[in-house]
């Protein structure tokens, strides 16, 4: 809320444009930090006092947590690299293409919120079932969250399909940018369906702490498929870039699905709990 109000103040009220947006975001982040520290001031101080003692007592657990966090870090860094690479390649094709891609990517992120919600639900519910060694409940949770993630993807694609003109008119009033965004808009309609599986599997694997699979699936998808596909489709221009990005999301879902079948098979279930 603070970010929105500050955006209105700095961008519209004070006409500071992108500088105002940056200032608003910075103030909002620090405000969130201050509020978070204030809300957790007592538990935080107690945790600091107990932290060293517990770290010494729970060395193996701390090491495993650090290992899981590092694998998630590698996975997230690879994902951020793929997004930064996408932006850089769009920029190399001109300011209009860069602006059009930025608008479409914002709509991609907005469409992902519904699927992300079920991914977070899968993270918590599947993680609890996995910790309880209840494979039947674990599989039921995965199927339910996967089904609703797919429903969200279908709804997002349909909404994007019927709302192209009002969405683009809302995002920009520049005719050239709107025209360029419309040219590549069909990729936006495809992406929610292409991404539903990878979002849901992300939550499942994080909840079950199978972070090594997440790490390697992302590395294979980004460096084994995304970059080679982009390289071979450069003659398609920006369409080739969007094609490579769509393939990246499909590859993430397919590789994680294969890992899911292998890791969580009945024959391996008891072994991975040890």
PDB file of C-alpha atoms in Angstrom:
ATOM      1  CA  UNK A   1       0.000   0.000   0.000  1.00  0.00           C
ATOM      2  CA  UNK A   2       2.820   2.382   0.864  1.00  0.00           C
ATOM      3  CA  UNK A   3       4.470   1.724  -2.494  1.00  0.00           C
ATOM      4  CA  UNK A   4       1.260   2.497  -4.379  1.00  0.00           C
ATOM      5  CA  UNK A   5       0.622   5.718  -2.427  1.00  0.00           C
ATOM      6  CA  UNK A   6       4.228   6.848  -2.836  1.00  0.00           C
ATOM      7  CA  UNK A   7       4.076   6.074  -6.564  1.00  0.00           C
ATOM      8  CA  UNK A   8       1.028   8.308  -6.851  1.00  0.00           C
ATOM      9  CA  UNK A   9       2.802  11.052  -4.890  1.00  0.00           C
ATOM     10  CA  UNK A  10       6.174  10.984  -6.644  1.00  0.00           C
ATOM     11  CA  UNK A  11       5.190   9.960 -10.195  1.00  0.00           C
ATOM     12  CA  UNK A  12       1.868  11.727 -10.664  1.00  0.00           C
ATOM     13  CA  UNK A  13       1.882  14.395  -7.953  1.00  0.00           C
ATOM     14  CA  UNK A  14       5.519  15.513  -8.194  1.00  0.00           C
ATOM     15  CA  UNK A  15       6.017  14.346 -11.819  1.00  0.00           C
ATOM     16  CA  UNK A  16       9.303  12.577 -11.005  1.00  0.00           C
ATOM     17  CA  UNK A  17       8.647   9.739 -13.495  1.00  0.00           C
ATOM     18  CA  UNK A  18      11.032   6.767 -13.193  1.00  0.00           C
ATOM     19  CA  UNK A  19      13.110   8.509 -10.506  1.00  0.00           C
ATOM     20  CA  UNK A  20       9.967   8.811  -8.401  1.00  0.00           C
ATOM     21  CA  UNK A  21       9.167   5.141  -8.911  1.00  0.00           C
ATOM     22  CA  UNK A  22      12.651   4.174  -7.744  1.00  0.00           C
ATOM     23  CA  UNK A  23      12.431   6.403  -4.666  1.00  0.00           C
ATOM     24  CA  UNK A  24       8.968   5.046  -3.813  1.00  0.00           C
ATOM     25  CA  UNK A  25      10.147   1.442  -4.072  1.00  0.00           C
ATOM     26  CA  UNK A  26      13.232   2.133  -1.943  1.00  0.00           C
ATOM     27  CA  UNK A  27      11.247   3.856   0.805  1.00  0.00           C
ATOM     28  CA  UNK A  28       8.675   1.043   0.784  1.00  0.00           C
ATOM     29  CA  UNK A  29      11.345  -1.653   1.121  1.00  0.00           C
ATOM     30  CA  UNK A  30      12.968   0.076   4.095  1.00  0.00           C
ATOM     31  CA  UNK A  31       9.563   0.683   5.650  1.00  0.00           C
ATOM     32  CA  UNK A  32       8.779  -3.040   5.338  1.00  0.00           C
ATOM     33  CA  UNK A  33      12.143  -3.866   6.949  1.00  0.00           C
ATOM     34  CA  UNK A  34      11.521  -1.484   9.869  1.00  0.00           C
ATOM     35  CA  UNK A  35       7.985  -2.814  10.446  1.00  0.00           C
ATOM     36  CA  UNK A  36       9.218  -6.397  10.257  1.00  0.00           C
ATOM     37  CA  UNK A  37      11.977  -5.778  12.803  1.00  0.00           C
ATOM     38  CA  UNK A  38       9.557  -3.987  15.108  1.00  0.00           C
ATOM     39  CA  UNK A  39       6.948  -6.776  14.871  1.00  0.00           C
ATOM     40  CA  UNK A  40       9.526  -9.451  15.678  1.00  0.00           C
ATOM     41  CA  UNK A  41      11.610  -7.460  18.160  1.00  0.00           C
ATOM     42  CA  UNK A  42      11.058  -9.802  21.130  1.00  0.00           C
ATOM     43  CA  UNK A  43      11.285 -13.134  19.274  1.00  0.00           C
ATOM     44  CA  UNK A  44      14.266 -11.789  17.339  1.00  0.00           C
ATOM     45  CA  UNK A  45      16.219 -10.832  20.439  1.00  0.00           C
ATOM     46  CA  UNK A  46      15.481 -14.206  22.012  1.00  0.00           C
ATOM     47  CA  UNK A  47      16.502 -15.989  18.833  1.00  0.00           C
ATOM     48  CA  UNK A  48      19.814 -14.142  18.734  1.00  0.00           C
ATOM     49  CA  UNK A  49      20.590 -15.158  22.312  1.00  0.00           C
ATOM     50  CA  UNK A  50      19.762 -18.790  21.619  1.00  0.00           C
ATOM     51  CA  UNK A  51      21.185 -18.862  18.109  1.00  0.00           C
ATOM     52  CA  UNK A  52      24.815 -19.771  18.833  1.00  0.00           C
ATOM     53  CA  UNK A  53      23.921 -22.471  21.340  1.00  0.00           C
ATOM     54  CA  UNK A  54      21.380 -24.104  19.035  1.00  0.00           C
ATOM     55  CA  UNK A  55      23.751 -23.907  16.082  1.00  0.00           C
ATOM     56  CA  UNK A  56      26.353 -25.865  18.024  1.00  0.00           C
ATOM     57  CA  UNK A  57      23.771 -28.427  19.157  1.00  0.00           C
ATOM     58  CA  UNK A  58      22.139 -28.856  15.745  1.00  0.00           C
ATOM     59  CA  UNK A  59      25.153 -28.816  13.448  1.00  0.00           C
ATOM     60  CA  UNK A  60      23.909 -31.464  10.950  1.00  0.00           C
ATOM     61  CA  UNK A  61      20.497 -29.793  10.677  1.00  0.00           C
ATOM     62  CA  UNK A  62      22.094 -26.381  10.101  1.00  0.00           C
ATOM     63  CA  UNK A  63      24.376 -27.838   7.429  1.00  0.00           C
ATOM     64  CA  UNK A  64      21.421 -29.432   5.653  1.00  0.00           C
ATOM     65  CA  UNK A  65      19.508 -26.151   5.810  1.00  0.00           C
ATOM     66  CA  UNK A  66      22.506 -24.310   4.355  1.00  0.00           C
ATOM     67  CA  UNK A  67      22.788 -26.907   1.585  1.00  0.00           C
ATOM     68  CA  UNK A  68      19.098 -26.571   0.706  1.00  0.00           C
ATOM     69  CA  UNK A  69      19.337 -22.787   0.704  1.00  0.00           C
ATOM     70  CA  UNK A  70      22.388 -22.857  -1.560  1.00  0.00           C
ATOM     71  CA  UNK A  71      20.593 -25.105  -4.063  1.00  0.00           C
ATOM     72  CA  UNK A  72      17.577 -22.796  -4.047  1.00  0.00           C
ATOM     73  CA  UNK A  73      19.973 -19.869  -4.508  1.00  0.00           C
ATOM     74  CA  UNK A  74      21.513 -21.502  -7.606  1.00  0.00           C
ATOM     75  CA  UNK A  75      18.062 -22.246  -8.989  1.00  0.00           C
ATOM     76  CA  UNK A  76      16.835 -18.688  -8.375  1.00  0.00           C
ATOM     77  CA  UNK A  77      20.032 -17.122  -9.739  1.00  0.00           C
ATOM     78  CA  UNK A  78      19.623 -19.166 -12.938  1.00  0.00           C
ATOM     79  CA  UNK A  79      16.016 -18.023 -13.256  1.00  0.00           C
ATOM     80  CA  UNK A  80      16.993 -14.382 -12.734  1.00  0.00           C
ATOM     81  CA  UNK A  81      19.738 -14.808 -15.314  1.00  0.00           C
ATOM     82  CA  UNK A  82      17.196 -16.081 -17.844  1.00  0.00           C
ATOM     83  CA  UNK A  83      14.955 -13.042 -17.206  1.00  0.00           C
ATOM     84  CA  UNK A  84      17.872 -10.612 -17.408  1.00  0.00           C
ATOM     85  CA  UNK A  85      19.070 -12.271 -20.599  1.00  0.00           C
ATOM     86  CA  UNK A  86      15.559 -11.949 -22.040  1.00  0.00           C
ATOM     87  CA  UNK A  87      15.533  -8.223 -21.218  1.00  0.00           C
ATOM     88  CA  UNK A  88      19.014  -7.678 -22.661  1.00  0.00           C
ATOM     89  CA  UNK A  89      18.176  -9.422 -25.928  1.00  0.00           C
ATOM     90  CA  UNK A  90      14.954  -7.440 -26.218  1.00  0.00           C
ATOM     91  CA  UNK A  91      16.920  -4.224 -25.668  1.00  0.00           C
ATOM     92  CA  UNK A  92      19.320  -5.156 -28.465  1.00  0.00           C
ATOM     93  CA  UNK A  93      16.366  -5.070 -30.869  1.00  0.00           C
ATOM     94  CA  UNK A  94      15.494  -1.464 -30.136  1.00  0.00           C
ATOM     95  CA  UNK A  95      13.694   0.703 -27.602  1.00  0.00           C
ATOM     96  CA  UNK A  96      10.234  -0.128 -28.953  1.00  0.00           C
ATOM     97  CA  UNK A  97      10.771  -3.873 -28.665  1.00  0.00           C
ATOM     98  CA  UNK A  98      12.260  -3.440 -25.199  1.00  0.00           C
ATOM     99  CA  UNK A  99       9.218  -1.457 -24.055  1.00  0.00           C
ATOM    100  CA  UNK A 100       6.789  -3.955 -25.612  1.00  0.00           C
ATOM    101  CA  UNK A 101       8.560  -6.876 -23.960  1.00  0.00           C
ATOM    102  CA  UNK A 102       8.519  -5.088 -20.596  1.00  0.00           C
ATOM    103  CA  UNK A 103       4.747  -4.604 -20.843  1.00  0.00           C
ATOM    104  CA  UNK A 104       4.135  -8.212 -21.845  1.00  0.00           C
ATOM    105  CA  UNK A 105       6.440  -9.495 -19.100  1.00  0.00           C
ATOM    106  CA  UNK A 106       4.483  -7.507 -16.510  1.00  0.00           C
ATOM    107  CA  UNK A 107       1.328  -9.233 -17.719  1.00  0.00           C
ATOM    108  CA  UNK A 108       3.117 -12.595 -17.561  1.00  0.00           C
ATOM    109  CA  UNK A 109       3.977 -11.937 -13.912  1.00  0.00           C
ATOM    110  CA  UNK A 110       0.415 -10.853 -13.153  1.00  0.00           C
ATOM    111  CA  UNK A 111      -0.970 -14.021 -14.748  1.00  0.00           C
ATOM    112  CA  UNK A 112       1.436 -16.081 -12.641  1.00  0.00           C
ATOM    113  CA  UNK A 113      -0.025 -14.915  -9.322  1.00  0.00           C
ATOM    114  CA  UNK A 114      -2.896 -17.397  -9.436  1.00  0.00           C
ATOM    115  CA  UNK A 115      -0.613 -20.327 -10.185  1.00  0.00           C
ATOM    116  CA  UNK A 116       1.871 -19.118  -7.596  1.00  0.00           C
ATOM    117  CA  UNK A 117      -0.855 -19.231  -4.944  1.00  0.00           C
ATOM    118  CA  UNK A 118      -1.406 -22.933  -5.508  1.00  0.00           C
ATOM    119  CA  UNK A 119       2.361 -23.472  -5.653  1.00  0.00           C
ATOM    120  CA  UNK A 120       2.644 -21.941  -2.180  1.00  0.00           C
ATOM    121  CA  UNK A 121      -0.234 -24.138  -1.004  1.00  0.00           C
ATOM    122  CA  UNK A 122       1.549 -27.187  -2.406  1.00  0.00           C
ATOM    123  CA  UNK A 123       4.737 -26.105  -0.647  1.00  0.00           C
ATOM    124  CA  UNK A 124       3.029 -26.124   2.752  1.00  0.00           C
ATOM    125  CA  UNK A 125       0.585 -29.016   2.377  1.00  0.00           C
ATOM    126  CA  UNK A 126       2.826 -31.372   0.412  1.00  0.00           C
ATOM    127  CA  UNK A 127       5.706 -30.574   2.750  1.00  0.00           C
ATOM    128  CA  UNK A 128       3.609 -31.498   5.776  1.00  0.00           C
ATOM    129  CA  UNK A 129       2.421 -34.748   4.170  1.00  0.00           C
ATOM    130  CA  UNK A 130       5.991 -35.598   3.200  1.00  0.00           C
ATOM    131  CA  UNK A 131       7.234 -34.931   6.738  1.00  0.00           C
ATOM    132  CA  UNK A 132       4.451 -37.177   8.075  1.00  0.00           C
ATOM    133  CA  UNK A 133       5.560 -39.989   5.700  1.00  0.00           C
ATOM    134  CA  UNK A 134       2.042 -40.094   4.269  1.00  0.00           C
ATOM    135  CA  UNK A 135       2.544 -40.791   0.572  1.00  0.00           C
ATOM    136  CA  UNK A 136      -1.159 -41.143  -0.177  1.00  0.00           C
ATOM    137  CA  UNK A 137      -1.897 -37.672   1.227  1.00  0.00           C
ATOM    138  CA  UNK A 138       1.222 -36.282  -0.453  1.00  0.00           C
ATOM    139  CA  UNK A 139       0.112 -37.483  -3.894  1.00  0.00           C
ATOM    140  CA  UNK A 140      -3.456 -36.283  -3.272  1.00  0.00           C
ATOM    141  CA  UNK A 141      -2.200 -32.795  -2.362  1.00  0.00           C
ATOM    142  CA  UNK A 142       0.054 -32.673  -5.438  1.00  0.00           C
ATOM    143  CA  UNK A 143      -2.802 -33.670  -7.728  1.00  0.00           C
ATOM    144  CA  UNK A 144      -5.209 -31.170  -6.180  1.00  0.00           C
ATOM    145  CA  UNK A 145      -2.773 -28.252  -6.346  1.00  0.00           C
ATOM    146  CA  UNK A 146      -1.720 -29.221  -9.859  1.00  0.00           C
ATOM    147  CA  UNK A 147      -5.319 -29.362 -11.011  1.00  0.00           C
ATOM    148  CA  UNK A 148      -6.131 -25.924  -9.589  1.00  0.00           C
ATOM    149  CA  UNK A 149      -2.918 -24.452 -10.970  1.00  0.00           C
ATOM    150  CA  UNK A 150      -4.028 -25.685 -14.402  1.00  0.00           C
ATOM    151  CA  UNK A 151      -7.483 -24.162 -13.904  1.00  0.00           C
ATOM    152  CA  UNK A 152      -5.812 -20.854 -12.994  1.00  0.00           C
ATOM    153  CA  UNK A 153      -3.632 -21.048 -16.103  1.00  0.00           C
ATOM    154  CA  UNK A 154      -6.662 -21.666 -18.329  1.00  0.00           C
ATOM    155  CA  UNK A 155      -8.525 -18.760 -16.727  1.00  0.00           C
ATOM    156  CA  UNK A 156      -5.509 -16.478 -17.153  1.00  0.00           C
ATOM    157  CA  UNK A 157      -5.089 -17.429 -20.809  1.00  0.00           C
ATOM    158  CA  UNK A 158      -8.775 -16.861 -21.526  1.00  0.00           C
ATOM    159  CA  UNK A 159      -8.723 -13.500 -19.768  1.00  0.00           C
ATOM    160  CA  UNK A 160      -5.634 -12.430 -21.695  1.00  0.00           C
ATOM    161  CA  UNK A 161      -7.258 -13.600 -24.928  1.00  0.00           C
ATOM    162  CA  UNK A 162     -10.425 -11.526 -24.551  1.00  0.00           C
ATOM    163  CA  UNK A 163      -8.851  -8.489 -22.853  1.00  0.00           C
ATOM    164  CA  UNK A 164      -5.942  -7.721 -25.175  1.00  0.00           C
ATOM    165  CA  UNK A 165      -7.065  -4.257 -26.254  1.00  0.00           C
ATOM    166  CA  UNK A 166      -8.049  -2.863 -22.817  1.00  0.00           C
ATOM    167  CA  UNK A 167      -4.938  -4.335 -21.200  1.00  0.00           C
ATOM    168  CA  UNK A 168      -2.541  -2.844 -23.729  1.00  0.00           C
ATOM    169  CA  UNK A 169      -4.393   0.481 -23.712  1.00  0.00           C
ATOM    170  CA  UNK A 170      -4.026   0.569 -19.931  1.00  0.00           C
ATOM    171  CA  UNK A 171      -0.315  -0.276 -20.034  1.00  0.00           C
ATOM    172  CA  UNK A 172       0.754   2.277 -22.670  1.00  0.00           C
ATOM    173  CA  UNK A 173      -0.560   5.148 -24.774  1.00  0.00           C
ATOM    174  CA  UNK A 174       2.331   5.015 -27.272  1.00  0.00           C
ATOM    175  CA  UNK A 175       1.054   3.695 -30.631  1.00  0.00           C
ATOM    176  CA  UNK A 176       4.366   2.093 -31.677  1.00  0.00           C
ATOM    177  CA  UNK A 177       4.769   0.271 -28.373  1.00  0.00           C
ATOM    178  CA  UNK A 178       1.140  -0.857 -28.366  1.00  0.00           C
ATOM    179  CA  UNK A 179       1.498  -2.169 -31.919  1.00  0.00           C
ATOM    180  CA  UNK A 180       4.699  -4.052 -31.073  1.00  0.00           C
ATOM    181  CA  UNK A 181       3.153  -5.536 -27.939  1.00  0.00           C
ATOM    182  CA  UNK A 182       0.141  -6.668 -29.956  1.00  0.00           C
ATOM    183  CA  UNK A 183       2.435  -8.369 -32.474  1.00  0.00           C
ATOM    184  CA  UNK A 184       3.932 -10.613 -29.776  1.00  0.00           C
ATOM    185  CA  UNK A 185       0.792 -10.881 -27.657  1.00  0.00           C
ATOM    186  CA  UNK A 186      -0.009 -14.462 -28.699  1.00  0.00           C
ATOM    187  CA  UNK A 187       3.028 -15.679 -26.760  1.00  0.00           C
ATOM    188  CA  UNK A 188       1.467 -14.118 -23.678  1.00  0.00           C
ATOM    189  CA  UNK A 189      -1.683 -16.208 -24.141  1.00  0.00           C
ATOM    190  CA  UNK A 190       0.349 -19.419 -24.419  1.00  0.00           C
ATOM    191  CA  UNK A 191       2.671 -18.808 -21.466  1.00  0.00           C
ATOM    192  CA  UNK A 192       0.282 -19.486 -18.531  1.00  0.00           C
ATOM    193  CA  UNK A 193      -0.498 -22.935 -19.924  1.00  0.00           C
ATOM    194  CA  UNK A 194       3.176 -23.569 -20.635  1.00  0.00           C
ATOM    195  CA  UNK A 195       4.172 -22.477 -17.117  1.00  0.00           C
ATOM    196  CA  UNK A 196       1.503 -24.084 -14.915  1.00  0.00           C
ATOM    197  CA  UNK A 197       3.436 -27.304 -14.319  1.00  0.00           C
ATOM    198  CA  UNK A 198       6.753 -25.691 -13.392  1.00  0.00           C
ATOM    199  CA  UNK A 199       5.108 -23.330 -10.889  1.00  0.00           C
ATOM    200  CA  UNK A 200       3.305 -26.156  -9.126  1.00  0.00           C
ATOM    201  CA  UNK A 201       6.307 -28.498  -9.103  1.00  0.00           C
ATOM    202  CA  UNK A 202       8.464 -25.704  -7.686  1.00  0.00           C
ATOM    203  CA  UNK A 203       6.215 -25.578  -4.626  1.00  0.00           C
ATOM    204  CA  UNK A 204       6.121 -29.353  -4.246  1.00  0.00           C
ATOM    205  CA  UNK A 205       9.883 -29.800  -4.447  1.00  0.00           C
ATOM    206  CA  UNK A 206      10.587 -26.924  -2.061  1.00  0.00           C
ATOM    207  CA  UNK A 207       8.030 -28.267   0.423  1.00  0.00           C
ATOM    208  CA  UNK A 208       9.619 -31.728   0.296  1.00  0.00           C
ATOM    209  CA  UNK A 209      13.143 -30.205   0.417  1.00  0.00           C
ATOM    210  CA  UNK A 210      14.151 -31.898  -2.841  1.00  0.00           C
ATOM    211  CA  UNK A 211      16.051 -28.759  -3.754  1.00  0.00           C
ATOM    212  CA  UNK A 212      18.843 -30.528  -5.627  1.00  0.00           C
ATOM    213  CA  UNK A 213      16.339 -31.598  -8.268  1.00  0.00           C
ATOM    214  CA  UNK A 214      15.106 -28.001  -8.536  1.00  0.00           C
ATOM    215  CA  UNK A 215      18.651 -26.780  -9.007  1.00  0.00           C
ATOM    216  CA  UNK A 216      19.638 -29.235 -11.723  1.00  0.00           C
ATOM    217  CA  UNK A 217      16.322 -29.022 -13.585  1.00  0.00           C
ATOM    218  CA  UNK A 218      16.690 -25.251 -13.756  1.00  0.00           C
ATOM    219  CA  UNK A 219      20.313 -25.468 -14.921  1.00  0.00           C
ATOM    220  CA  UNK A 220      19.391 -27.985 -17.632  1.00  0.00           C
ATOM    221  CA  UNK A 221      16.398 -25.902 -18.734  1.00  0.00           C
ATOM    222  CA  UNK A 222      18.298 -22.602 -18.884  1.00  0.00           C
ATOM    223  CA  UNK A 223      21.694 -23.634 -20.214  1.00  0.00           C
ATOM    224  CA  UNK A 224      20.760 -26.850 -21.995  1.00  0.00           C
ATOM    225  CA  UNK A 225      17.594 -25.643 -23.749  1.00  0.00           C
ATOM    226  CA  UNK A 226      16.768 -21.947 -23.339  1.00  0.00           C
ATOM    227  CA  UNK A 227      20.071 -20.537 -24.561  1.00  0.00           C
ATOM    228  CA  UNK A 228      20.574 -23.054 -27.430  1.00  0.00           C
ATOM    229  CA  UNK A 229      16.983 -22.537 -28.627  1.00  0.00           C
ATOM    230  CA  UNK A 230      17.426 -18.755 -28.521  1.00  0.00           C
ATOM    231  CA  UNK A 231      20.717 -19.075 -30.437  1.00  0.00           C
ATOM    232  CA  UNK A 232      19.196 -21.192 -33.212  1.00  0.00           C
ATOM    233  CA  UNK A 233      16.062 -19.023 -33.509  1.00  0.00           C
ATOM    234  CA  UNK A 234      17.714 -15.587 -33.703  1.00  0.00           C
ATOM    235  CA  UNK A 235      16.579 -15.243 -37.314  1.00  0.00           C
ATOM    236  CA  UNK A 236      12.999 -15.042 -35.972  1.00  0.00           C
ATOM    237  CA  UNK A 237      13.843 -11.823 -34.117  1.00  0.00           C
ATOM    238  CA  UNK A 238      11.781 -11.131 -31.026  1.00  0.00           C
ATOM    239  CA  UNK A 239       9.464 -14.042 -31.835  1.00  0.00           C
ATOM    240  CA  UNK A 240      12.481 -16.328 -31.446  1.00  0.00           C
ATOM    241  CA  UNK A 241      13.200 -14.821 -28.031  1.00  0.00           C
ATOM    242  CA  UNK A 242       9.638 -15.413 -26.865  1.00  0.00           C
ATOM    243  CA  UNK A 243       9.731 -18.918 -28.313  1.00  0.00           C
ATOM    244  CA  UNK A 244      12.894 -19.684 -26.330  1.00  0.00           C
ATOM    245  CA  UNK A 245      11.348 -18.271 -23.151  1.00  0.00           C
ATOM    246  CA  UNK A 246       8.223 -20.375 -23.631  1.00  0.00           C
ATOM    247  CA  UNK A 247      10.369 -23.477 -24.175  1.00  0.00           C
ATOM    248  CA  UNK A 248      12.229 -22.663 -20.966  1.00  0.00           C
ATOM    249  CA  UNK A 249       9.024 -22.833 -18.944  1.00  0.00           C
ATOM    250  CA  UNK A 250       7.902 -26.021 -20.670  1.00  0.00           C
ATOM    251  CA  UNK A 251      11.327 -27.586 -20.070  1.00  0.00           C
ATOM    252  CA  UNK A 252      11.185 -26.702 -16.380  1.00  0.00           C
ATOM    253  CA  UNK A 253       7.823 -28.433 -16.057  1.00  0.00           C
ATOM    254  CA  UNK A 254       8.859 -31.533 -18.038  1.00  0.00           C
ATOM    255  CA  UNK A 255      12.182 -32.049 -16.225  1.00  0.00           C
ATOM    256  CA  UNK A 256      10.552 -31.586 -12.809  1.00  0.00           C
ATOM    257  CA  UNK A 257       7.750 -33.983 -13.776  1.00  0.00           C
ATOM    258  CA  UNK A 258      10.303 -36.644 -14.684  1.00  0.00           C
ATOM    259  CA  UNK A 259      12.131 -36.063 -11.400  1.00  0.00           C
ATOM    260  CA  UNK A 260       8.822 -36.237  -9.516  1.00  0.00           C
ATOM    261  CA  UNK A 261       7.987 -39.649 -10.984  1.00  0.00           C
ATOM    262  CA  UNK A 262      11.452 -40.951 -10.150  1.00  0.00           C
ATOM    263  CA  UNK A 263      12.020 -39.411  -6.704  1.00  0.00           C
ATOM    264  CA  UNK A 264       8.563 -39.946  -5.235  1.00  0.00           C
ATOM    265  CA  UNK A 265       7.928 -43.423  -6.669  1.00  0.00           C
ATOM    266  CA  UNK A 266       6.648 -46.033  -4.167  1.00  0.00           C
ATOM    267  CA  UNK A 267       9.927 -47.936  -4.320  1.00  0.00           C
ATOM    268  CA  UNK A 268      11.966 -44.865  -3.335  1.00  0.00           C
ATOM    269  CA  UNK A 269       9.551 -43.306  -0.859  1.00  0.00           C
ATOM    270  CA  UNK A 270      10.998 -44.867   2.280  1.00  0.00           C
ATOM    271  CA  UNK A 271      14.598 -44.298   1.194  1.00  0.00           C
ATOM    272  CA  UNK A 272      14.252 -40.540   0.721  1.00  0.00           C
ATOM    273  CA  UNK A 273      12.692 -40.169   4.184  1.00  0.00           C
ATOM    274  CA  UNK A 274      15.799 -41.534   5.864  1.00  0.00           C
TER     275      UNK A 274
END
